Short mmCIF file of C-alpha atoms in Angstrom, two decimals:
data_model
loop_
_atom_site.label_atom_id
_atom_site.label_comp_id
_atom_site.label_asym_id
_atom_site.label_seq_id
_atom_site.Cartn_x
_atom_site.Cartn_y
_atom_site.Cartn_z
CA MET A 26 -31.63 -8.34 6.30
CA GLY A 27 -32.61 -5.54 8.65
CA ARG A 28 -30.15 -3.11 10.11
CA GLY A 29 -30.44 -4.56 13.62
CA ARG A 30 -29.79 -8.10 12.42
CA GLN A 31 -26.76 -6.96 10.40
CA LYS A 32 -25.31 -5.13 13.40
CA ALA A 33 -25.82 -8.19 15.60
CA LYS A 34 -24.11 -10.38 13.01
CA ASN A 35 -21.15 -7.98 12.78
CA THR A 36 -20.90 -7.88 16.58
CA LYS A 37 -20.87 -11.67 16.72
CA VAL A 38 -18.10 -11.91 14.11
CA ALA A 39 -16.05 -9.22 15.87
CA ARG A 40 -16.41 -11.02 19.21
CA GLU A 41 -15.29 -14.32 17.67
CA LEU A 42 -12.23 -12.66 16.14
CA LYS A 43 -11.35 -10.96 19.41
CA TYR A 44 -11.74 -13.83 21.87
CA PHE A 45 -11.45 -17.07 19.88
CA SER A 46 -8.15 -17.09 18.01
CA PRO A 47 -7.20 -20.27 16.15
CA ASN A 48 -4.09 -22.26 17.04
CA THR A 49 -1.14 -20.89 15.11
CA ASP A 50 1.53 -23.18 13.67
CA TYR A 51 4.56 -21.04 14.47
CA SER A 52 7.08 -23.43 12.91
CA ALA A 53 5.28 -23.31 9.56
CA LEU A 54 5.03 -19.52 9.81
CA GLU A 55 8.74 -19.22 10.58
CA ALA A 56 9.64 -21.45 7.62
CA GLU A 57 7.44 -19.44 5.27
CA LEU A 58 8.81 -16.08 6.38
CA SER A 59 12.46 -17.15 6.32
CA ALA A 60 12.14 -18.67 2.83
CA LYS A 61 10.70 -15.48 1.36
CA ALA A 62 13.11 -13.08 3.07
CA GLY A 63 16.25 -14.57 1.50
CA SER A 64 15.10 -14.49 -2.12
CA GLU A 65 13.70 -10.95 -2.02
CA ASN A 66 16.83 -9.35 -0.57
CA GLU A 67 19.12 -10.78 -3.24
CA GLU A 68 17.07 -9.34 -6.11
CA TYR A 69 16.77 -5.84 -4.62
CA VAL A 70 17.79 -3.09 -7.01
CA ASP A 71 17.68 0.58 -6.05
CA ARG A 72 16.10 2.05 -9.14
CA TRP A 73 16.68 5.63 -7.95
CA ALA A 74 20.39 5.22 -7.16
CA GLU A 75 21.67 6.47 -10.52
CA ASP A 76 18.95 8.87 -11.57
CA THR A 77 21.00 11.23 -13.74
CA GLU A 78 18.38 11.94 -16.39
CA GLU A 79 16.71 15.33 -16.60
CA ASP A 80 13.48 15.73 -14.74
CA ASP A 81 10.59 15.03 -17.12
CA TYR A 82 8.36 17.39 -15.16
CA ALA A 83 10.63 20.42 -15.29
CA PRO A 84 8.93 23.37 -17.03
CA SER A 85 9.99 23.88 -20.61
CA ASP A 86 9.46 26.74 -23.07
CA ASP A 87 6.22 25.15 -24.24
CA ASP A 88 4.79 25.27 -20.70
CA ARG A 89 4.70 29.07 -20.45
CA VAL A 90 1.82 30.60 -18.56
CA VAL A 91 -0.05 33.25 -20.48
CA GLU A 92 -1.68 35.86 -18.27
CA LEU A 93 -4.94 37.31 -19.56
CA ASP A 94 -5.98 40.85 -18.83
CA ASP A 95 -9.64 40.79 -17.74
CA ASP A 96 -9.90 44.58 -17.21
CA LYS A 97 -11.17 45.47 -20.73
#
């Protein structure tokens, strides 16, 4: 498909999405959103709340930087 035809096709799709929206069933949407919201909030666990372990990324003795002298 040529570039002009592809651009025309994309323009047509964009125009349909912009001006011709389908009918939305708001009652079904409300039921779906309210059903999911209740179950997710009950299982929420803050996994960072009790982070008392040492930082794994803290520099240790093995991570020393060795500077090389290039002026030989």
